[in-house]
Amino acid sequence: ISYNGQPLVKVACGAEFSMVVDCKGNLYSFGCPEYGQLGHNSDGKFIARAQRIEFDCELIARRVAIFIEKSKDGQVMPVPNVVIRDVACGSNHTLVLDSQKRVFSWGFGGYGRLGHTEQKDEMVPRLVKLFDFPGRGAAQICSGYQCSFAVSEMGGLFFWGVTNTSRESTMYPKAVQDLCGWKIRSLSCGKSSIIIAADESTISWGPSPTFGELGYGDNKPKSSTTAQEVKTLDGVYIEQVMMGYCHSLVIARQDTEQEQERLKKLPEYNPRTI
């Protein structure tokens, strides 16, 4: 990409835009500015010929310069010294985690996916209030298609937005009670499903339709609206999980002979025979 700043350490992409983070914690974005998802205080709309609405896209990486917080009465205050540690993009929204364990979100606000108790689009990164307290900061962030997740530094999982649009949306971060007490190592979200590696288990859930990404096994229910352990991975210690639009990949530990034996018992996926 056309970029001549500090070395880059993180990259994330949404539907039609991308984010990169450099080693000094600066955030850059490029692509389509619709809904304010680039964080440059504009949705980039302009009226082209014949009343057509078009977008003034950012063609090279541009630094996201301002981070804000809003008080209850609508006052906007800039948040200084934001050093980005991680970034996660949904289809049209972005979450970042900074060095002080704060979470900011911006872009498309539909279904409460930004976590600000309102459905308004945000044009610049706005502080998510819940994680801005000592001992209540976030340790990990993860973004689904139209929802958001964060793991608090105490290890609790929080969710906001929506996985199933026919159900009620969650307008601000709420603790996922099903996972109370689990120590989450890795999590990833697809379109509307989620997979988690925690303690000795792998956990997943997602509303119908699903396509096997939950990993429950043949002749088992394909979808679940509540968190379920993935029994097909019993006894397998998962280091990292990753979910695409509707498929999952995991990295399993195989340090001991026992672990290697357990992995040998899993069926082998051969794309040529399927």
Short mmCIF file of C-alpha atoms in Angstrom, two decimals:
data_model
loop_
_atom_site.label_atom_id
_atom_site.label_comp_id
_atom_site.label_asym_id
_atom_site.label_seq_id
_atom_site.Cartn_x
_atom_site.Cartn_y
_atom_site.Cartn_z
CA ILE A 1 0.00 0.00 0.00
CA SER A 2 1.02 3.62 -0.47
CA TYR A 3 2.36 4.46 3.00
CA ASN A 4 5.65 5.85 4.28
CA GLY A 5 5.19 6.07 8.05
CA GLN A 6 6.50 3.90 10.91
CA PRO A 7 6.52 0.08 10.52
CA LEU A 8 3.01 -1.43 10.68
CA VAL A 9 2.07 -4.01 13.30
CA LYS A 10 -1.71 -4.59 12.90
CA VAL A 11 -4.17 -4.69 10.03
CA ALA A 12 -7.95 -5.12 9.93
CA CYS A 13 -10.54 -4.80 7.20
CA GLY A 14 -14.25 -4.13 6.97
CA ALA A 15 -16.51 -4.53 3.96
CA GLU A 16 -15.05 -1.70 1.86
CA PHE A 17 -12.41 -0.11 4.07
CA SER A 18 -9.19 -1.02 5.88
CA MET A 19 -7.31 -0.01 9.03
CA VAL A 20 -3.61 -0.28 9.87
CA VAL A 21 -1.76 0.44 13.14
CA ASP A 22 1.91 1.43 13.31
CA CYS A 23 4.44 0.44 15.99
CA LYS A 24 3.97 3.78 17.77
CA GLY A 25 0.22 3.18 18.17
CA ASN A 26 -1.02 5.49 15.40
CA LEU A 27 -4.09 4.40 13.44
CA TYR A 28 -4.54 4.91 9.67
CA SER A 29 -7.56 4.16 7.51
CA PHE A 30 -8.42 4.06 3.83
CA GLY A 31 -11.27 3.01 1.55
CA CYS A 32 -14.94 4.00 1.52
CA PRO A 33 -15.88 6.68 4.11
CA GLU A 34 -19.61 5.83 4.23
CA TYR A 35 -21.19 6.08 7.75
CA GLY A 36 -18.01 7.81 9.00
CA GLN A 37 -16.34 4.40 9.24
CA LEU A 38 -12.87 5.81 8.40
CA GLY A 39 -12.94 8.05 11.48
CA HIS A 40 -12.07 11.30 9.67
CA ASN A 41 -15.20 13.21 10.78
CA SER A 42 -16.99 12.81 7.46
CA ASP A 43 -19.08 10.24 5.60
CA GLY A 44 -17.51 11.47 2.35
CA LYS A 45 -20.85 11.81 0.54
CA PHE A 46 -21.19 14.11 -2.42
CA ILE A 47 -23.81 14.59 -5.11
CA ALA A 48 -22.37 13.53 -8.45
CA ARG A 49 -23.93 13.97 -11.89
CA ALA A 50 -27.67 13.33 -12.26
CA GLN A 51 -28.25 13.55 -8.47
CA ARG A 52 -26.30 10.34 -7.86
CA ILE A 53 -24.74 10.08 -4.41
CA GLU A 54 -21.10 9.02 -4.48
CA PHE A 55 -18.34 8.75 -1.89
CA ASP A 56 -15.03 10.52 -1.77
CA CYS A 57 -12.86 7.48 -0.98
CA GLU A 58 -9.48 7.70 0.74
CA LEU A 59 -7.05 6.15 -1.74
CA ILE A 60 -4.01 6.14 0.55
CA ALA A 61 -3.66 5.47 4.27
CA ARG A 62 -4.71 8.56 6.25
CA ARG A 63 -4.08 8.98 9.97
CA VAL A 64 -7.07 9.01 12.32
CA ALA A 65 -6.27 12.17 14.24
CA ILE A 66 -8.99 12.70 16.85
CA PHE A 67 -10.58 10.55 19.56
CA ILE A 68 -13.52 11.86 21.59
CA GLU A 69 -15.84 11.17 24.50
CA LYS A 70 -19.40 12.42 24.78
CA SER A 71 -21.05 13.30 28.06
CA LYS A 72 -24.71 12.49 28.77
CA ASP A 73 -25.74 16.04 27.88
CA GLY A 74 -24.04 15.76 24.49
CA GLN A 75 -20.83 17.67 25.23
CA VAL A 76 -17.91 16.47 23.12
CA MET A 77 -14.42 16.38 24.65
CA PRO A 78 -11.24 15.25 22.90
CA VAL A 79 -9.40 12.30 24.49
CA PRO A 80 -5.63 12.92 24.35
CA ASN A 81 -2.73 10.43 24.30
CA VAL A 82 -4.52 7.54 22.60
CA VAL A 83 -1.98 4.83 21.73
CA ILE A 84 -3.65 2.04 19.74
CA ARG A 85 -2.83 -1.56 20.66
CA ASP A 86 -5.46 -3.45 18.65
CA VAL A 87 -8.09 -2.88 15.97
CA ALA A 88 -11.14 -4.91 14.85
CA CYS A 89 -13.53 -4.11 12.00
CA GLY A 90 -17.11 -5.17 11.38
CA SER A 91 -18.79 -4.70 8.01
CA ASN A 92 -19.19 -0.94 8.56
CA HIS A 93 -17.84 -0.19 12.04
CA THR A 94 -14.52 -0.32 13.88
CA LEU A 95 -13.37 -0.96 17.45
CA VAL A 96 -9.95 -0.08 18.80
CA LEU A 97 -8.25 -0.90 22.10
CA ASP A 98 -5.67 1.53 23.44
CA SER A 99 -2.69 1.22 25.81
CA GLN A 100 -4.86 2.33 28.75
CA LYS A 101 -7.32 -0.53 28.08
CA ARG A 102 -9.97 1.86 26.77
CA VAL A 103 -12.26 0.94 23.87
CA PHE A 104 -13.36 3.36 21.13
CA SER A 105 -15.90 2.65 18.39
CA TRP A 106 -17.21 4.48 15.34
CA GLY A 107 -18.92 4.04 11.97
CA PHE A 108 -22.39 2.61 11.35
CA GLY A 109 -24.49 2.71 14.53
CA GLY A 110 -27.38 0.41 13.55
CA TYR A 111 -28.52 -2.19 16.13
CA GLY A 112 -26.36 -0.61 18.85
CA ARG A 113 -23.13 -2.19 17.58
CA LEU A 114 -21.09 0.85 18.70
CA GLY A 115 -22.16 0.44 22.34
CA HIS A 116 -23.12 4.08 22.97
CA THR A 117 -26.80 3.36 23.90
CA GLU A 118 -27.93 4.99 20.63
CA GLN A 119 -28.04 3.98 16.97
CA LYS A 120 -26.40 7.13 15.61
CA ASP A 121 -23.46 6.81 13.22
CA GLU A 122 -20.22 8.14 14.70
CA MET A 123 -17.81 9.99 12.40
CA VAL A 124 -14.79 9.86 14.75
CA PRO A 125 -13.65 7.30 17.34
CA ARG A 126 -15.83 7.66 20.44
CA LEU A 127 -15.02 6.27 23.89
CA VAL A 128 -17.15 3.32 25.06
CA LYS A 129 -17.85 4.42 28.64
CA LEU A 130 -18.16 1.00 30.29
CA PHE A 131 -14.46 0.15 29.95
CA ASP A 132 -13.21 3.55 31.18
CA PHE A 133 -12.91 2.67 34.88
CA PRO A 134 -9.89 1.44 36.89
CA GLY A 135 -9.85 -2.36 36.89
CA ARG A 136 -12.71 -2.44 34.36
CA GLY A 137 -10.65 -1.96 31.20
CA ALA A 138 -10.66 -4.27 28.19
CA ALA A 139 -7.99 -6.85 27.39
CA GLN A 140 -9.26 -8.03 23.98
CA ILE A 141 -11.68 -6.82 21.33
CA CYS A 142 -13.44 -8.66 18.55
CA SER A 143 -15.92 -7.53 15.95
CA GLY A 144 -18.65 -9.43 14.15
CA TYR A 145 -20.56 -8.39 11.06
CA GLN A 146 -22.95 -6.17 13.05
CA CYS A 147 -21.92 -6.77 16.63
CA SER A 148 -18.99 -6.22 18.95
CA PHE A 149 -17.29 -8.17 21.74
CA ALA A 150 -14.72 -7.29 24.38
CA VAL A 151 -13.02 -9.31 27.09
CA SER A 152 -12.51 -7.29 30.26
CA GLU A 153 -9.20 -7.40 32.13
CA MET A 154 -11.02 -9.51 34.74
CA GLY A 155 -11.71 -12.07 32.00
CA GLY A 156 -15.45 -11.43 31.52
CA LEU A 157 -16.97 -11.39 28.02
CA PHE A 158 -19.10 -8.42 26.96
CA PHE A 159 -21.37 -8.21 23.91
CA TRP A 160 -23.25 -5.42 22.13
CA GLY A 161 -25.06 -5.08 18.81
CA VAL A 162 -26.97 -7.93 17.24
CA THR A 163 -26.28 -11.43 15.85
CA ASN A 164 -29.87 -12.17 14.86
CA THR A 165 -31.61 -9.09 13.39
CA SER A 166 -35.08 -10.49 14.14
CA ARG A 167 -34.25 -10.35 17.85
CA GLU A 168 -33.78 -7.38 20.13
CA SER A 169 -30.48 -5.55 19.82
CA THR A 170 -28.10 -4.84 22.71
CA MET A 171 -27.39 -1.11 22.75
CA TYR A 172 -24.47 -1.10 25.19
CA PRO A 173 -21.87 -3.66 26.42
CA LYS A 174 -23.55 -6.37 28.49
CA ALA A 175 -21.82 -9.27 30.25
CA VAL A 176 -22.41 -12.68 28.62
CA GLN A 177 -23.65 -14.58 31.69
CA ASP A 178 -23.19 -18.03 30.09
CA LEU A 179 -19.42 -17.51 30.18
CA CYS A 180 -19.14 -16.14 33.69
CA GLY A 181 -15.98 -17.55 35.31
CA TRP A 182 -14.36 -18.82 32.10
CA LYS A 183 -10.88 -17.51 31.30
CA ILE A 184 -11.01 -16.54 27.63
CA ARG A 185 -7.82 -17.01 25.62
CA SER A 186 -9.00 -16.32 22.09
CA LEU A 187 -12.27 -15.37 20.42
CA SER A 188 -13.49 -14.70 16.91
CA CYS A 189 -16.80 -13.83 15.32
CA GLY A 190 -18.19 -14.61 11.87
CA LYS A 191 -21.34 -13.14 10.38
CA SER A 192 -23.49 -14.04 13.38
CA SER A 193 -21.65 -16.94 15.04
CA ILE A 194 -18.89 -16.82 17.63
CA ILE A 195 -16.16 -19.24 18.68
CA ILE A 196 -14.11 -19.02 21.88
CA ALA A 197 -11.12 -20.85 23.35
CA ALA A 198 -11.38 -20.78 27.15
CA ASP A 199 -9.65 -22.88 29.83
CA GLU A 200 -9.60 -26.47 28.50
CA SER A 201 -12.62 -26.00 26.24
CA THR A 202 -13.79 -24.60 22.94
CA ILE A 203 -17.18 -22.88 23.03
CA SER A 204 -19.36 -21.65 20.17
CA TRP A 205 -22.86 -20.44 19.39
CA GLY A 206 -24.82 -18.75 16.65
CA PRO A 207 -28.40 -18.49 15.41
CA SER A 208 -29.66 -20.33 12.32
CA PRO A 209 -28.71 -20.44 9.48
CA THR A 210 -25.27 -21.85 10.22
CA PHE A 211 -23.05 -23.93 7.94
CA GLY A 212 -21.05 -26.13 10.30
CA GLU A 213 -18.86 -23.32 11.63
CA LEU A 214 -19.96 -24.11 15.21
CA GLY A 215 -18.29 -27.53 15.00
CA TYR A 216 -20.93 -29.48 16.93
CA GLY A 217 -20.53 -32.54 14.69
CA ASP A 218 -22.68 -34.55 12.30
CA ASN A 219 -26.20 -35.51 13.42
CA LYS A 220 -26.13 -32.75 16.04
CA PRO A 221 -28.07 -29.47 15.99
CA LYS A 222 -26.32 -27.09 13.60
CA SER A 223 -27.09 -23.87 15.44
CA SER A 224 -27.52 -22.67 19.03
CA THR A 225 -28.63 -19.37 20.55
CA THR A 226 -26.75 -20.13 23.79
CA ALA A 227 -23.09 -20.92 24.40
CA GLN A 228 -22.28 -24.65 23.97
CA GLU A 229 -19.07 -26.58 24.39
CA VAL A 230 -17.70 -28.00 21.14
CA LYS A 231 -17.65 -31.70 22.08
CA THR A 232 -15.85 -32.69 18.87
CA LEU A 233 -12.79 -30.93 20.33
CA ASP A 234 -12.98 -32.56 23.79
CA GLY A 235 -9.49 -33.04 25.18
CA VAL A 236 -7.93 -30.76 22.56
CA TYR A 237 -6.27 -27.61 23.91
CA ILE A 238 -6.96 -24.80 21.43
CA GLU A 239 -4.40 -21.97 21.33
CA GLN A 240 -6.24 -19.72 18.88
CA VAL A 241 -9.62 -19.60 17.12
CA MET A 242 -10.56 -17.76 13.95
CA MET A 243 -13.92 -17.53 12.22
CA GLY A 244 -14.66 -16.40 8.68
CA TYR A 245 -18.07 -15.44 7.31
CA CYS A 246 -19.30 -18.98 8.01
CA HIS A 247 -16.35 -21.28 8.63
CA SER A 248 -13.91 -21.76 11.51
CA LEU A 249 -10.23 -22.54 11.91
CA VAL A 250 -8.44 -23.37 15.16
CA ILE A 251 -4.81 -23.94 16.13
CA ALA A 252 -4.44 -26.89 18.51
CA ARG A 253 -1.55 -27.52 20.89
CA GLN A 254 0.39 -30.74 20.32
CA ASP A 255 3.22 -30.54 22.85
CA THR A 256 2.68 -33.92 24.53
CA GLU A 257 2.27 -37.43 23.10
CA GLN A 258 -1.20 -37.53 24.63
CA GLU A 259 -2.20 -34.38 22.71
CA GLN A 260 -0.72 -35.74 19.47
CA GLU A 261 -2.66 -39.00 19.89
CA ARG A 262 -5.90 -37.09 20.45
CA LEU A 263 -5.35 -35.02 17.29
CA LYS A 264 -4.68 -38.18 15.23
CA LYS A 265 -8.21 -39.34 16.07
CA LEU A 266 -9.79 -36.30 14.39
CA PRO A 267 -11.06 -36.85 10.83
CA GLU A 268 -8.86 -35.37 8.14
CA TYR A 269 -10.24 -32.72 5.83
CA ASN A 270 -9.23 -33.25 2.23
CA PRO A 271 -10.76 -30.62 -0.07
CA ARG A 272 -10.15 -32.81 -3.13
CA THR A 273 -12.48 -35.54 -1.94
CA ILE A 274 -15.33 -33.30 -0.85
#
